[in-house]
């Protein structure tokens, strides 16, 4: 007599090479399987989007003649003025989670990707660690001290050392290199590899990709200007020229046709902010 069992046949799964319990060996899924982590990470991306939308608004104010500080610290100070320090702590926490997530990806992640691309993806994750981490640090600093004006004094202190000009020059060159990387990210649309458009409409997909292209290129222009000014600061021993995005935007504003150029850059940064909102929806986490 044949005995039938209601239990599913899992022998093929157990014996299949490279699979354990239906999961491929080395597949880095535990963090992504956490719904709580996923929600927090997407919330962090929303915070990142809000910061850039505020930066874009402040950049437009600089283009129109307002001398308000227009870098990310200025945007975060605006958050304090409008909503209170608790919003800064929320932004800092969300971005800190993003930074830790990308740190894990940079060290051991992207194992499902081919070896050559895996190295590139890990480098991308490493850059995102720096970007998210810096904004998170700025949010914490402003929440604790109410200001973020120590950059010029830090650069001045480094320039006073014998190795200072070389170190600041290398930092500026590194920022320019990051700007070049961000530009190719926009031109080549490599950011699309990190998105999951399953269930999305064709319009949503197209809008997300176009905003990403414009946004990454605009961000590249902003960081490129910062990098060049940092190198100039090292050559001229003028720390004020290396005071971040605020100085970069005001430098652009002072150029012929600077106002329209800065308004275009503000629109690009706003596009990046809008893309980051969509990124929070479609990012593979």
PDB file of C-alpha atoms in Angstrom:
ATOM      1  CA  UNK A   1       0.000   0.000   0.000  1.00  0.00           C
ATOM      2  CA  UNK A   2       1.372   3.397  -0.968  1.00  0.00           C
ATOM      3  CA  UNK A   3       1.601   5.888   1.880  1.00  0.00           C
ATOM      4  CA  UNK A   4       0.979   9.467   0.886  1.00  0.00           C
ATOM      5  CA  UNK A   5       2.232  12.456   2.821  1.00  0.00           C
ATOM      6  CA  UNK A   6       0.862  15.961   2.913  1.00  0.00           C
ATOM      7  CA  UNK A   7       4.362  17.332   3.565  1.00  0.00           C
ATOM      8  CA  UNK A   8       5.972  19.150   0.617  1.00  0.00           C
ATOM      9  CA  UNK A   9       8.840  17.457  -1.155  1.00  0.00           C
ATOM     10  CA  UNK A  10      11.945  19.500  -0.239  1.00  0.00           C
ATOM     11  CA  UNK A  11      14.549  16.920  -1.144  1.00  0.00           C
ATOM     12  CA  UNK A  12      15.350  18.659  -4.424  1.00  0.00           C
ATOM     13  CA  UNK A  13      15.887  21.922  -2.617  1.00  0.00           C
ATOM     14  CA  UNK A  14      18.072  20.385   0.086  1.00  0.00           C
ATOM     15  CA  UNK A  15      20.223  18.500  -2.377  1.00  0.00           C
ATOM     16  CA  UNK A  16      20.529  21.195  -5.015  1.00  0.00           C
ATOM     17  CA  UNK A  17      24.122  22.472  -5.127  1.00  0.00           C
ATOM     18  CA  UNK A  18      24.637  25.936  -3.677  1.00  0.00           C
ATOM     19  CA  UNK A  19      21.215  26.074  -1.997  1.00  0.00           C
ATOM     20  CA  UNK A  20      20.335  25.707   1.666  1.00  0.00           C
ATOM     21  CA  UNK A  21      16.653  25.801   2.507  1.00  0.00           C
ATOM     22  CA  UNK A  22      15.916  27.481  -0.832  1.00  0.00           C
ATOM     23  CA  UNK A  23      18.481  30.246  -0.293  1.00  0.00           C
ATOM     24  CA  UNK A  24      21.734  30.455  -2.210  1.00  0.00           C
ATOM     25  CA  UNK A  25      24.882  30.211  -0.125  1.00  0.00           C
ATOM     26  CA  UNK A  26      26.485  33.598   0.514  1.00  0.00           C
ATOM     27  CA  UNK A  27      23.335  35.518  -0.293  1.00  0.00           C
ATOM     28  CA  UNK A  28      23.332  38.627   1.904  1.00  0.00           C
ATOM     29  CA  UNK A  29      19.663  38.850   2.828  1.00  0.00           C
ATOM     30  CA  UNK A  30      19.249  39.047   6.650  1.00  0.00           C
ATOM     31  CA  UNK A  31      19.313  42.857   6.881  1.00  0.00           C
ATOM     32  CA  UNK A  32      17.051  43.290   3.877  1.00  0.00           C
ATOM     33  CA  UNK A  33      14.557  40.773   5.261  1.00  0.00           C
ATOM     34  CA  UNK A  34      13.892  43.071   8.228  1.00  0.00           C
ATOM     35  CA  UNK A  35      10.738  45.075   7.534  1.00  0.00           C
ATOM     36  CA  UNK A  36      11.556  47.429  10.395  1.00  0.00           C
ATOM     37  CA  UNK A  37      14.987  48.172   8.974  1.00  0.00           C
ATOM     38  CA  UNK A  38      13.501  48.676   5.525  1.00  0.00           C
ATOM     39  CA  UNK A  39      11.005  51.232   6.825  1.00  0.00           C
ATOM     40  CA  UNK A  40      13.708  53.116   8.731  1.00  0.00           C
ATOM     41  CA  UNK A  41      16.039  53.109   5.718  1.00  0.00           C
ATOM     42  CA  UNK A  42      13.302  54.438   3.435  1.00  0.00           C
ATOM     43  CA  UNK A  43      12.506  57.074   6.051  1.00  0.00           C
ATOM     44  CA  UNK A  44      16.170  58.072   5.997  1.00  0.00           C
ATOM     45  CA  UNK A  45      16.013  58.473   2.221  1.00  0.00           C
ATOM     46  CA  UNK A  46      12.982  60.730   2.667  1.00  0.00           C
ATOM     47  CA  UNK A  47      14.998  62.828   5.145  1.00  0.00           C
ATOM     48  CA  UNK A  48      17.837  63.020   2.623  1.00  0.00           C
ATOM     49  CA  UNK A  49      15.353  64.185  -0.001  1.00  0.00           C
ATOM     50  CA  UNK A  50      13.927  66.885   2.276  1.00  0.00           C
ATOM     51  CA  UNK A  51      17.408  68.242   3.035  1.00  0.00           C
ATOM     52  CA  UNK A  52      18.200  68.611  -0.673  1.00  0.00           C
ATOM     53  CA  UNK A  53      14.853  70.237  -1.412  1.00  0.00           C
ATOM     54  CA  UNK A  54      15.647  72.788   1.311  1.00  0.00           C
ATOM     55  CA  UNK A  55      19.145  73.307  -0.134  1.00  0.00           C
ATOM     56  CA  UNK A  56      17.571  73.935  -3.549  1.00  0.00           C
ATOM     57  CA  UNK A  57      15.185  76.496  -2.063  1.00  0.00           C
ATOM     58  CA  UNK A  58      18.019  78.297  -0.265  1.00  0.00           C
ATOM     59  CA  UNK A  59      20.168  78.213  -3.420  1.00  0.00           C
ATOM     60  CA  UNK A  60      17.348  79.910  -5.289  1.00  0.00           C
ATOM     61  CA  UNK A  61      17.260  82.575  -2.556  1.00  0.00           C
ATOM     62  CA  UNK A  62      21.005  83.195  -3.058  1.00  0.00           C
ATOM     63  CA  UNK A  63      20.417  83.528  -6.810  1.00  0.00           C
ATOM     64  CA  UNK A  64      17.732  86.120  -6.099  1.00  0.00           C
ATOM     65  CA  UNK A  65      20.013  88.130  -3.801  1.00  0.00           C
ATOM     66  CA  UNK A  66      19.260  86.682  -0.358  1.00  0.00           C
ATOM     67  CA  UNK A  67      22.467  86.100   1.630  1.00  0.00           C
ATOM     68  CA  UNK A  68      21.083  83.267   3.761  1.00  0.00           C
ATOM     69  CA  UNK A  69      23.471  80.369   4.193  1.00  0.00           C
ATOM     70  CA  UNK A  70      22.625  77.922   1.441  1.00  0.00           C
ATOM     71  CA  UNK A  71      24.617  74.783   2.214  1.00  0.00           C
ATOM     72  CA  UNK A  72      23.278  71.679   3.940  1.00  0.00           C
ATOM     73  CA  UNK A  73      24.012  73.177   7.344  1.00  0.00           C
ATOM     74  CA  UNK A  74      21.888  76.164   6.378  1.00  0.00           C
ATOM     75  CA  UNK A  75      19.082  73.834   5.328  1.00  0.00           C
ATOM     76  CA  UNK A  76      19.288  71.998   8.636  1.00  0.00           C
ATOM     77  CA  UNK A  77      19.273  75.295  10.535  1.00  0.00           C
ATOM     78  CA  UNK A  78      16.076  76.122   8.660  1.00  0.00           C
ATOM     79  CA  UNK A  79      14.623  72.839   9.956  1.00  0.00           C
ATOM     80  CA  UNK A  80      15.391  73.987  13.516  1.00  0.00           C
ATOM     81  CA  UNK A  81      13.795  77.384  12.898  1.00  0.00           C
ATOM     82  CA  UNK A  82      10.636  75.923  11.402  1.00  0.00           C
ATOM     83  CA  UNK A  83      10.104  72.646  13.223  1.00  0.00           C
ATOM     84  CA  UNK A  84      12.387  72.324  16.212  1.00  0.00           C
ATOM     85  CA  UNK A  85      15.437  70.276  17.167  1.00  0.00           C
ATOM     86  CA  UNK A  86      13.470  67.019  17.343  1.00  0.00           C
ATOM     87  CA  UNK A  87      13.215  67.041  13.546  1.00  0.00           C
ATOM     88  CA  UNK A  88      16.996  67.288  13.338  1.00  0.00           C
ATOM     89  CA  UNK A  89      17.387  64.255  15.592  1.00  0.00           C
ATOM     90  CA  UNK A  90      14.951  62.374  13.357  1.00  0.00           C
ATOM     91  CA  UNK A  91      16.919  63.341  10.243  1.00  0.00           C
ATOM     92  CA  UNK A  92      20.213  62.446  11.934  1.00  0.00           C
ATOM     93  CA  UNK A  93      18.912  59.031  13.027  1.00  0.00           C
ATOM     94  CA  UNK A  94      17.487  58.186   9.611  1.00  0.00           C
ATOM     95  CA  UNK A  95      20.669  59.158   7.795  1.00  0.00           C
ATOM     96  CA  UNK A  96      22.817  57.331  10.348  1.00  0.00           C
ATOM     97  CA  UNK A  97      20.858  54.152   9.584  1.00  0.00           C
ATOM     98  CA  UNK A  98      21.415  54.752   5.858  1.00  0.00           C
ATOM     99  CA  UNK A  99      25.139  55.236   6.453  1.00  0.00           C
ATOM    100  CA  UNK A 100      25.400  52.014   8.495  1.00  0.00           C
ATOM    101  CA  UNK A 101      23.431  50.100   5.865  1.00  0.00           C
ATOM    102  CA  UNK A 102      25.730  51.296   3.093  1.00  0.00           C
ATOM    103  CA  UNK A 103      28.784  50.586   5.245  1.00  0.00           C
ATOM    104  CA  UNK A 104      27.664  46.987   5.523  1.00  0.00           C
ATOM    105  CA  UNK A 105      27.079  46.878   1.766  1.00  0.00           C
ATOM    106  CA  UNK A 106      30.527  48.377   1.131  1.00  0.00           C
ATOM    107  CA  UNK A 107      32.245  45.738   3.270  1.00  0.00           C
ATOM    108  CA  UNK A 108      30.332  42.521   2.617  1.00  0.00           C
ATOM    109  CA  UNK A 109      27.343  43.347   0.417  1.00  0.00           C
ATOM    110  CA  UNK A 110      26.357  42.980  -3.237  1.00  0.00           C
ATOM    111  CA  UNK A 111      27.320  39.292  -3.278  1.00  0.00           C
ATOM    112  CA  UNK A 112      24.578  38.582  -5.810  1.00  0.00           C
ATOM    113  CA  UNK A 113      26.406  40.783  -8.349  1.00  0.00           C
ATOM    114  CA  UNK A 114      29.203  39.592 -10.627  1.00  0.00           C
ATOM    115  CA  UNK A 115      32.721  40.075  -9.260  1.00  0.00           C
ATOM    116  CA  UNK A 116      33.705  43.052 -11.445  1.00  0.00           C
ATOM    117  CA  UNK A 117      30.495  44.944 -10.823  1.00  0.00           C
ATOM    118  CA  UNK A 118      30.545  43.984  -7.150  1.00  0.00           C
ATOM    119  CA  UNK A 119      33.696  46.051  -6.606  1.00  0.00           C
ATOM    120  CA  UNK A 120      32.129  49.081  -8.286  1.00  0.00           C
ATOM    121  CA  UNK A 121      28.903  48.701  -6.296  1.00  0.00           C
ATOM    122  CA  UNK A 122      30.873  48.504  -3.055  1.00  0.00           C
ATOM    123  CA  UNK A 123      32.745  51.688  -3.965  1.00  0.00           C
ATOM    124  CA  UNK A 124      29.393  53.384  -4.630  1.00  0.00           C
ATOM    125  CA  UNK A 125      28.179  52.235  -1.215  1.00  0.00           C
ATOM    126  CA  UNK A 126      31.346  53.643   0.360  1.00  0.00           C
ATOM    127  CA  UNK A 127      30.719  57.044  -1.209  1.00  0.00           C
ATOM    128  CA  UNK A 128      27.128  56.981   0.028  1.00  0.00           C
ATOM    129  CA  UNK A 129      28.414  56.239   3.544  1.00  0.00           C
ATOM    130  CA  UNK A 130      30.337  59.526   3.392  1.00  0.00           C
ATOM    131  CA  UNK A 131      27.436  61.520   1.912  1.00  0.00           C
ATOM    132  CA  UNK A 132      24.843  60.232   4.387  1.00  0.00           C
ATOM    133  CA  UNK A 133      27.273  60.370   7.292  1.00  0.00           C
ATOM    134  CA  UNK A 134      28.249  63.997   6.731  1.00  0.00           C
ATOM    135  CA  UNK A 135      24.652  65.199   6.673  1.00  0.00           C
ATOM    136  CA  UNK A 136      23.846  63.118   9.758  1.00  0.00           C
ATOM    137  CA  UNK A 137      26.880  64.567  11.560  1.00  0.00           C
ATOM    138  CA  UNK A 138      25.840  68.110  10.603  1.00  0.00           C
ATOM    139  CA  UNK A 139      22.330  67.470  11.938  1.00  0.00           C
ATOM    140  CA  UNK A 140      23.668  66.218  15.275  1.00  0.00           C
ATOM    141  CA  UNK A 141      26.109  69.128  15.554  1.00  0.00           C
ATOM    142  CA  UNK A 142      23.413  71.716  14.893  1.00  0.00           C
ATOM    143  CA  UNK A 143      20.977  69.989  17.254  1.00  0.00           C
ATOM    144  CA  UNK A 144      23.591  70.120  20.039  1.00  0.00           C
ATOM    145  CA  UNK A 145      25.238  73.477  19.380  1.00  0.00           C
ATOM    146  CA  UNK A 146      22.803  75.336  17.159  1.00  0.00           C
ATOM    147  CA  UNK A 147      25.464  76.122  14.529  1.00  0.00           C
ATOM    148  CA  UNK A 148      27.855  74.528  12.121  1.00  0.00           C
ATOM    149  CA  UNK A 149      30.439  77.188  11.504  1.00  0.00           C
ATOM    150  CA  UNK A 150      33.629  75.328  12.338  1.00  0.00           C
ATOM    151  CA  UNK A 151      34.681  74.381   8.820  1.00  0.00           C
ATOM    152  CA  UNK A 152      36.656  77.540   8.024  1.00  0.00           C
ATOM    153  CA  UNK A 153      38.528  77.391  11.345  1.00  0.00           C
ATOM    154  CA  UNK A 154      39.274  73.708  10.719  1.00  0.00           C
ATOM    155  CA  UNK A 155      40.695  74.467   7.275  1.00  0.00           C
ATOM    156  CA  UNK A 156      42.680  77.389   8.716  1.00  0.00           C
ATOM    157  CA  UNK A 157      44.164  75.116  11.364  1.00  0.00           C
ATOM    158  CA  UNK A 158      45.196  72.542   8.774  1.00  0.00           C
ATOM    159  CA  UNK A 159      46.669  75.195   6.449  1.00  0.00           C
ATOM    160  CA  UNK A 160      48.807  76.434   9.340  1.00  0.00           C
ATOM    161  CA  UNK A 161      50.638  73.092   9.395  1.00  0.00           C
ATOM    162  CA  UNK A 162      53.604  72.421   7.143  1.00  0.00           C
ATOM    163  CA  UNK A 163      51.690  69.646   5.418  1.00  0.00           C
ATOM    164  CA  UNK A 164      48.438  71.644   5.378  1.00  0.00           C
ATOM    165  CA  UNK A 165      48.402  72.932   1.779  1.00  0.00           C
ATOM    166  CA  UNK A 166      49.152  69.486   0.403  1.00  0.00           C
ATOM    167  CA  UNK A 167      46.471  67.859   2.563  1.00  0.00           C
ATOM    168  CA  UNK A 168      43.820  70.429   1.622  1.00  0.00           C
ATOM    169  CA  UNK A 169      44.789  70.133  -2.049  1.00  0.00           C
ATOM    170  CA  UNK A 170      44.391  66.353  -1.901  1.00  0.00           C
ATOM    171  CA  UNK A 171      41.007  66.797  -0.195  1.00  0.00           C
ATOM    172  CA  UNK A 172      39.906  69.159  -2.969  1.00  0.00           C
ATOM    173  CA  UNK A 173      41.066  66.767  -5.668  1.00  0.00           C
ATOM    174  CA  UNK A 174      39.192  63.938  -3.927  1.00  0.00           C
ATOM    175  CA  UNK A 175      35.999  66.012  -3.926  1.00  0.00           C
ATOM    176  CA  UNK A 176      36.454  66.749  -7.645  1.00  0.00           C
ATOM    177  CA  UNK A 177      36.918  62.999  -8.247  1.00  0.00           C
ATOM    178  CA  UNK A 178      33.659  62.328  -6.399  1.00  0.00           C
ATOM    179  CA  UNK A 179      31.986  65.000  -8.560  1.00  0.00           C
ATOM    180  CA  UNK A 180      33.198  63.234 -11.715  1.00  0.00           C
ATOM    181  CA  UNK A 181      31.850  59.954 -10.351  1.00  0.00           C
ATOM    182  CA  UNK A 182      28.465  61.545  -9.609  1.00  0.00           C
ATOM    183  CA  UNK A 183      28.339  62.993 -13.130  1.00  0.00           C
ATOM    184  CA  UNK A 184      28.924  59.625 -14.790  1.00  0.00           C
ATOM    185  CA  UNK A 185      26.312  58.161 -12.455  1.00  0.00           C
ATOM    186  CA  UNK A 186      23.841  60.575 -13.990  1.00  0.00           C
ATOM    187  CA  UNK A 187      24.985  60.299 -17.609  1.00  0.00           C
ATOM    188  CA  UNK A 188      25.236  56.493 -17.616  1.00  0.00           C
ATOM    189  CA  UNK A 189      22.140  55.989 -15.411  1.00  0.00           C
ATOM    190  CA  UNK A 190      23.993  53.439 -13.245  1.00  0.00           C
ATOM    191  CA  UNK A 191      21.765  54.369 -10.284  1.00  0.00           C
ATOM    192  CA  UNK A 192      18.956  52.455 -11.992  1.00  0.00           C
ATOM    193  CA  UNK A 193      20.637  49.191 -10.932  1.00  0.00           C
ATOM    194  CA  UNK A 194      19.732  50.019  -7.318  1.00  0.00           C
ATOM    195  CA  UNK A 195      16.035  50.486  -8.073  1.00  0.00           C
ATOM    196  CA  UNK A 196      13.218  47.959  -8.266  1.00  0.00           C
ATOM    197  CA  UNK A 197      10.443  49.106 -10.583  1.00  0.00           C
ATOM    198  CA  UNK A 198       8.340  45.998 -10.093  1.00  0.00           C
ATOM    199  CA  UNK A 199       4.701  47.079 -10.199  1.00  0.00           C
ATOM    200  CA  UNK A 200       5.580  50.653 -11.229  1.00  0.00           C
ATOM    201  CA  UNK A 201       3.958  52.296 -14.225  1.00  0.00           C
ATOM    202  CA  UNK A 202       5.994  53.245 -17.261  1.00  0.00           C
ATOM    203  CA  UNK A 203       5.471  56.915 -16.441  1.00  0.00           C
ATOM    204  CA  UNK A 204       6.774  56.481 -12.881  1.00  0.00           C
ATOM    205  CA  UNK A 205       9.832  54.668 -14.178  1.00  0.00           C
ATOM    206  CA  UNK A 206      10.580  57.323 -16.815  1.00  0.00           C
ATOM    207  CA  UNK A 207      10.094  60.239 -14.404  1.00  0.00           C
ATOM    208  CA  UNK A 208      12.302  58.617 -11.763  1.00  0.00           C
ATOM    209  CA  UNK A 209      15.125  57.983 -14.221  1.00  0.00           C
ATOM    210  CA  UNK A 210      14.969  61.482 -15.732  1.00  0.00           C
ATOM    211  CA  UNK A 211      14.957  63.150 -12.319  1.00  0.00           C
ATOM    212  CA  UNK A 212      17.862  60.950 -11.284  1.00  0.00           C
ATOM    213  CA  UNK A 213      19.895  61.925 -14.336  1.00  0.00           C
ATOM    214  CA  UNK A 214      19.300  65.648 -13.838  1.00  0.00           C
ATOM    215  CA  UNK A 215      19.768  65.438 -10.080  1.00  0.00           C
ATOM    216  CA  UNK A 216      23.045  63.494 -10.062  1.00  0.00           C
ATOM    217  CA  UNK A 217      24.556  65.809 -12.703  1.00  0.00           C
ATOM    218  CA  UNK A 218      23.480  68.910 -10.740  1.00  0.00           C
ATOM    219  CA  UNK A 219      24.925  67.443  -7.552  1.00  0.00           C
ATOM    220  CA  UNK A 220      28.137  66.776  -9.466  1.00  0.00           C
ATOM    221  CA  UNK A 221      28.325  70.443 -10.488  1.00  0.00           C
ATOM    222  CA  UNK A 222      27.886  71.554  -6.880  1.00  0.00           C
ATOM    223  CA  UNK A 223      30.536  69.177  -5.504  1.00  0.00           C
ATOM    224  CA  UNK A 224      32.885  69.982  -8.380  1.00  0.00           C
ATOM    225  CA  UNK A 225      32.721  73.678  -7.525  1.00  0.00           C
ATOM    226  CA  UNK A 226      33.408  72.896  -3.867  1.00  0.00           C
ATOM    227  CA  UNK A 227      36.419  70.786  -4.832  1.00  0.00           C
ATOM    228  CA  UNK A 228      37.890  73.484  -7.082  1.00  0.00           C
ATOM    229  CA  UNK A 229      37.427  76.159  -4.408  1.00  0.00           C
ATOM    230  CA  UNK A 230      39.097  73.864  -1.864  1.00  0.00           C
ATOM    231  CA  UNK A 231      42.158  73.543  -4.100  1.00  0.00           C
ATOM    232  CA  UNK A 232      42.170  77.332  -4.608  1.00  0.00           C
ATOM    233  CA  UNK A 233      42.038  77.786  -0.826  1.00  0.00           C
ATOM    234  CA  UNK A 234      45.125  75.589  -0.458  1.00  0.00           C
ATOM    235  CA  UNK A 235      47.033  77.468  -3.157  1.00  0.00           C
ATOM    236  CA  UNK A 236      46.110  80.937  -1.882  1.00  0.00           C
ATOM    237  CA  UNK A 237      46.105  80.027   1.843  1.00  0.00           C
ATOM    238  CA  UNK A 238      42.580  81.456   2.107  1.00  0.00           C
ATOM    239  CA  UNK A 239      40.365  79.163   4.285  1.00  0.00           C
ATOM    240  CA  UNK A 240      37.272  81.254   3.491  1.00  0.00           C
ATOM    241  CA  UNK A 241      37.344  79.913  -0.063  1.00  0.00           C
ATOM    242  CA  UNK A 242      36.913  76.362   1.241  1.00  0.00           C
ATOM    243  CA  UNK A 243      33.780  76.942   3.300  1.00  0.00           C
ATOM    244  CA  UNK A 244      31.554  74.442   1.534  1.00  0.00           C
ATOM    245  CA  UNK A 245      28.518  74.614  -0.688  1.00  0.00           C
ATOM    246  CA  UNK A 246      27.489  78.041   0.585  1.00  0.00           C
ATOM    247  CA  UNK A 247      30.690  79.634  -0.767  1.00  0.00           C
ATOM    248  CA  UNK A 248      30.389  77.642  -3.991  1.00  0.00           C
ATOM    249  CA  UNK A 249      26.869  78.900  -4.644  1.00  0.00           C
ATOM    250  CA  UNK A 250      27.786  82.491  -3.868  1.00  0.00           C
ATOM    251  CA  UNK A 251      30.850  82.217  -6.115  1.00  0.00           C
ATOM    252  CA  UNK A 252      28.615  81.073  -8.961  1.00  0.00           C
ATOM    253  CA  UNK A 253      26.168  83.868  -8.198  1.00  0.00           C
ATOM    254  CA  UNK A 254      28.954  86.461  -8.523  1.00  0.00           C
ATOM    255  CA  UNK A 255      29.873  85.344 -12.053  1.00  0.00           C
ATOM    256  CA  UNK A 256      28.440  86.880 -15.245  1.00  0.00           C
ATOM    257  CA  UNK A 257      24.985  85.357 -15.728  1.00  0.00           C
ATOM    258  CA  UNK A 258      25.510  83.868 -12.277  1.00  0.00           C
ATOM    259  CA  UNK A 259      21.890  84.332 -11.249  1.00  0.00           C
ATOM    260  CA  UNK A 260      20.412  82.220 -14.064  1.00  0.00           C
ATOM    261  CA  UNK A 261      23.208  79.654 -13.639  1.00  0.00           C
ATOM    262  CA  UNK A 262      22.482  79.365  -9.931  1.00  0.00           C
ATOM    263  CA  UNK A 263      18.744  79.109 -10.526  1.00  0.00           C
ATOM    264  CA  UNK A 264      19.425  76.268 -12.968  1.00  0.00           C
ATOM    265  CA  UNK A 265      21.619  74.555 -10.352  1.00  0.00           C
ATOM    266  CA  UNK A 266      18.900  75.047  -7.723  1.00  0.00           C
ATOM    267  CA  UNK A 267      16.412  73.410 -10.098  1.00  0.00           C
ATOM    268  CA  UNK A 268      18.834  70.511 -10.566  1.00  0.00           C
ATOM    269  CA  UNK A 269      19.279  70.031  -6.825  1.00  0.00           C
ATOM    270  CA  UNK A 270      15.491  70.162  -6.447  1.00  0.00           C
ATOM    271  CA  UNK A 271      15.284  67.446  -9.108  1.00  0.00           C
ATOM    272  CA  UNK A 272      17.683  65.370  -7.023  1.00  0.00           C
ATOM    273  CA  UNK A 273      15.488  65.917  -3.967  1.00  0.00           C
ATOM    274  CA  UNK A 274      12.440  64.754  -5.919  1.00  0.00           C
ATOM    275  CA  UNK A 275      14.412  61.767  -7.196  1.00  0.00           C
ATOM    276  CA  UNK A 276      15.447  60.905  -3.632  1.00  0.00           C
ATOM    277  CA  UNK A 277      11.766  60.778  -2.665  1.00  0.00           C
ATOM    278  CA  UNK A 278      11.145  58.298  -5.482  1.00  0.00           C
ATOM    279  CA  UNK A 279      14.359  56.505  -4.534  1.00  0.00           C
ATOM    280  CA  UNK A 280      12.826  55.947  -1.099  1.00  0.00           C
ATOM    281  CA  UNK A 281       9.947  54.184  -2.844  1.00  0.00           C
ATOM    282  CA  UNK A 282      11.857  52.089  -5.364  1.00  0.00           C
ATOM    283  CA  UNK A 283      15.270  51.459  -3.743  1.00  0.00           C
ATOM    284  CA  UNK A 284      16.188  47.787  -3.314  1.00  0.00           C
ATOM    285  CA  UNK A 285      16.477  47.282   0.442  1.00  0.00           C
TER     286      UNK A 285
END
